[in-house]
């Protein structure tokens, strides 16, 4: 059992070190200017290295006075080249690499840590670890090595070095956790499994697109997406797609004690599923014995597969029942939701699922909490927190049974609104949050929402981490604003400044103008376990016209929110903004994939 006391949870830093191949730890109080003591500790870890490339992760600790911004510099001494970085603004000039904070991680209290920094680089000959780091112009690690590693080896190592090269400082690494041990953040130090069915689909789609855009599209295949167990038949595999065992067997063949592999699974088959909409209605109904069938024909078979000892080196991450509890917060006037509420089918179904899944130490559980455009209003937020608290009380081990929460699953809400950072700012005498687009909702973006939610569960839950689906919230392309509006008219100001280009925030079906968002990243921001792609980009949200039956999944129906010519169900003053000619939810939608690639932000 994974109960409070019996549970093995590793501290984040331990897990990180355990996954690293080489590390350098440098720390010391730097020169101290008259009134602000800058002191820092930087750890640089090569997490992965292959023929000509490598990935390194960096952690900065502030050992001096608080920072409001930071600027990290170091030099590549082996001719390495920065390719792509995250967690900060990265650049390289000559041998010097500079990383400046992003807007959300600039302020670091004394004793605080900047995590989630990392980059991909190229190397040849040798790949020495940088020997000196500065933050805000002050050297961290006055006692670092005086000489960089000596002569580089004449031939590149064919396998990544397993020990720290001579001449670089070492940190003593704790032994790696035994396989299957539950770590705090499963994404750290792990490879994330890519679904070969999706990879093949993307490669074919990229070929169809061709040219430069096709080349960008092909890069989508490099990133992992989740496996949606969206019906009982998906457990065994259906419609030409692999089943759960097939995926786990493949992933297990790539995993080892030194290389844990994360497999991401969406648990999505509650009775009366998608109760306030029609596009993703499920196969089980409460009125037709759906609660029992959910337990016995869906959850139990999944759990019995996950228990197979062959999968012990896998970290199995589950995203539990998108949109279900949120529907009980706001949609009880819909009969199917009222029934899910009065019978307890959603709450008890989730409790059953979690109590089965949590029994295994290598399974990680994140409950879905919709997104900021749904639960962001104070009243919805507070009602939701109470409902989740009540639900969690029924978990064996309470909050300890889960690893956190996932937001924005299959939605389009941006990670942040870079030009609208203060909902209470007044423009033309009115608060920004009162603009038509925000309808008084103070949560403009997923980072604010996710961190506020985490905060609400902070007592008794320091292990709680958040996950954000960034598969389709990029909003790049020519319509993306590049600066804040100078208008004094509130609505003009908001409409010109926002990167979310939806006419209305309630739009959820195949949204025109969307792009692929941040690439999947472990620990991008403190409190966020990962950015992931839960929804595979290119799979439809729902069919755009009535009267079409999906023979494999006849329960999926037409929802008016997917009608390209309709008005929004949530506010009829706005169009649905749905793309035309869309197939059923989960089916490949080439035109959407192409648009998502074109509007990717960052560009692919
Ligand atoms: C659909 C699922 C599908 C998933 C991933 C959901 O909207 O209801 O059937 O597997 O999207 O595309």
mmCIF file of N, CA, C and O in Angstrom, residues 11 49 59 80 82 102 122 192 245 254 268 273 313 335 337 372 395 418 424 438 451 486 521-522 565-566:
data_model
loop_
_atom_site.group_PDB
_atom_site.id
_atom_site.type_symbol
_atom_site.label_atom_id
_atom_site.label_comp_id
_atom_site.label_asym_id
_atom_site.label_seq_id
_atom_site.Cartn_x
_atom_site.Cartn_y
_atom_site.Cartn_z
ATOM 1 N N UNK A 11 13.484 13.175 -2.429
ATOM 2 C CA UNK A 11 13.581 14.621 -2.585
ATOM 3 C C UNK A 11 13.950 14.923 -4.024
ATOM 4 O O UNK A 11 14.669 14.173 -4.667
ATOM 5 N N UNK A 49 23.651 12.158 -23.378
ATOM 6 C CA UNK A 49 24.617 12.536 -24.410
ATOM 7 C C UNK A 49 24.631 11.471 -25.488
ATOM 8 O O UNK A 49 24.571 10.292 -25.195
ATOM 9 N N UNK A 59 20.706 23.914 -12.335
ATOM 10 C CA UNK A 59 19.970 24.417 -11.180
ATOM 11 C C UNK A 59 20.808 25.533 -10.561
ATOM 12 O O UNK A 59 22.021 25.373 -10.393
ATOM 13 N N UNK A 80 31.429 23.598 -27.764
ATOM 14 C CA UNK A 80 30.020 23.200 -27.857
ATOM 15 C C UNK A 80 29.158 24.366 -28.354
ATOM 16 O O UNK A 80 29.523 25.531 -28.198
ATOM 17 N N UNK A 82 25.175 25.885 -28.307
ATOM 18 C CA UNK A 82 23.811 25.854 -27.774
ATOM 19 C C UNK A 82 22.842 25.691 -28.936
ATOM 20 O O UNK A 82 22.960 26.368 -29.951
ATOM 21 N N UNK A 102 13.108 34.256 -17.178
ATOM 22 C CA UNK A 102 11.825 34.542 -17.813
ATOM 23 C C UNK A 102 11.036 35.432 -16.846
ATOM 24 O O UNK A 102 11.420 35.579 -15.690
ATOM 25 N N UNK A 122 25.214 20.882 -29.076
ATOM 26 C CA UNK A 122 25.976 19.939 -29.893
ATOM 27 C C UNK A 122 27.428 19.964 -29.420
ATOM 28 O O UNK A 122 27.882 20.957 -28.852
ATOM 29 N N UNK A 192 10.854 10.044 -21.819
ATOM 30 C CA UNK A 192 9.400 9.884 -21.909
ATOM 31 C C UNK A 192 9.058 9.147 -23.203
ATOM 32 O O UNK A 192 9.571 9.478 -24.280
ATOM 33 N N UNK A 245 -0.686 -3.118 -23.170
ATOM 34 C CA UNK A 245 0.469 -4.017 -23.009
ATOM 35 C C UNK A 245 1.522 -3.795 -24.097
ATOM 36 O O UNK A 245 2.718 -3.827 -23.829
ATOM 37 N N UNK A 254 12.971 -0.287 -23.570
ATOM 38 C CA UNK A 254 13.870 0.876 -23.639
ATOM 39 C C UNK A 254 14.350 1.300 -22.251
ATOM 40 O O UNK A 254 15.217 2.149 -22.122
ATOM 41 N N UNK A 268 -9.850 7.564 -18.967
ATOM 42 C CA UNK A 268 -10.928 8.401 -19.507
ATOM 43 C C UNK A 268 -12.106 7.540 -19.938
ATOM 44 O O UNK A 268 -12.306 7.300 -21.128
ATOM 45 N N UNK A 273 -19.645 9.999 -19.352
ATOM 46 C CA UNK A 273 -18.485 10.836 -19.613
ATOM 47 C C UNK A 273 -18.839 12.064 -20.443
ATOM 48 O O UNK A 273 -19.715 11.994 -21.291
ATOM 49 N N UNK A 313 10.472 -1.088 -14.125
ATOM 50 C CA UNK A 313 11.377 0.043 -14.386
ATOM 51 C C UNK A 313 10.686 1.217 -15.058
ATOM 52 O O UNK A 313 11.329 2.213 -15.386
ATOM 53 N N UNK A 335 -28.701 17.421 -17.290
ATOM 54 C CA UNK A 335 -29.172 16.193 -16.629
ATOM 55 C C UNK A 335 -28.096 15.112 -16.461
ATOM 56 O O UNK A 335 -28.003 14.503 -15.388
ATOM 57 N N UNK A 337 -24.973 15.430 -16.049
ATOM 58 C CA UNK A 337 -24.037 15.817 -14.979
ATOM 59 C C UNK A 337 -24.736 15.708 -13.617
ATOM 60 O O UNK A 337 -24.129 15.263 -12.635
ATOM 61 N N UNK A 372 -7.876 27.320 -16.573
ATOM 62 C CA UNK A 372 -8.155 28.618 -15.946
ATOM 63 C C UNK A 372 -9.393 29.299 -16.516
ATOM 64 O O UNK A 372 -10.071 30.042 -15.829
ATOM 65 N N UNK A 395 -9.554 8.885 -0.734
ATOM 66 C CA UNK A 395 -8.386 8.144 -1.244
ATOM 67 C C UNK A 395 -7.657 7.502 -0.065
ATOM 68 O O UNK A 395 -7.450 8.154 0.965
ATOM 69 N N UNK A 418 1.881 37.252 -21.892
ATOM 70 C CA UNK A 418 3.043 38.077 -21.574
ATOM 71 C C UNK A 418 2.734 39.571 -21.469
ATOM 72 O O UNK A 418 3.446 40.283 -20.775
ATOM 73 N N UNK A 424 -5.710 43.196 -12.238
ATOM 74 C CA UNK A 424 -6.324 44.327 -11.530
ATOM 75 C C UNK A 424 -5.890 45.686 -12.060
ATOM 76 O O UNK A 424 -6.368 46.723 -11.585
ATOM 77 N N UNK A 438 -12.314 38.497 -20.525
ATOM 78 C CA UNK A 438 -12.054 37.793 -19.259
ATOM 79 C C UNK A 438 -13.285 37.659 -18.378
ATOM 80 O O UNK A 438 -13.285 36.858 -17.430
ATOM 81 N N UNK A 451 -0.405 27.325 -10.369
ATOM 82 C CA UNK A 451 0.339 27.607 -9.138
ATOM 83 C C UNK A 451 -0.617 28.000 -8.007
ATOM 84 O O UNK A 451 -0.393 27.638 -6.849
ATOM 85 N N UNK A 486 -1.545 50.243 -26.698
ATOM 86 C CA UNK A 486 -1.483 51.554 -26.038
ATOM 87 C C UNK A 486 -2.878 52.176 -25.961
ATOM 88 O O UNK A 486 -3.023 53.336 -25.596
ATOM 89 N N UNK A 521 8.678 19.376 -21.261
ATOM 90 C CA UNK A 521 9.855 19.762 -20.476
ATOM 91 C C UNK A 521 9.653 19.329 -19.029
ATOM 92 O O UNK A 521 8.587 19.570 -18.470
ATOM 93 N N UNK A 522 10.679 18.759 -18.434
ATOM 94 C CA UNK A 522 10.595 18.392 -17.015
ATOM 95 C C UNK A 522 10.892 19.607 -16.156
ATOM 96 O O UNK A 522 11.800 20.381 -16.469
ATOM 97 N N UNK A 565 -20.148 27.203 -38.058
ATOM 98 C CA UNK A 565 -21.032 28.336 -38.325
ATOM 99 C C UNK A 565 -21.877 28.722 -37.123
ATOM 100 O O UNK A 565 -22.753 29.592 -37.237
ATOM 101 N N UNK A 566 -21.646 28.090 -35.991
ATOM 102 C CA UNK A 566 -22.511 28.341 -34.827
ATOM 103 C C UNK A 566 -21.967 29.409 -33.903
ATOM 104 O O UNK A 566 -20.845 29.908 -34.064
#
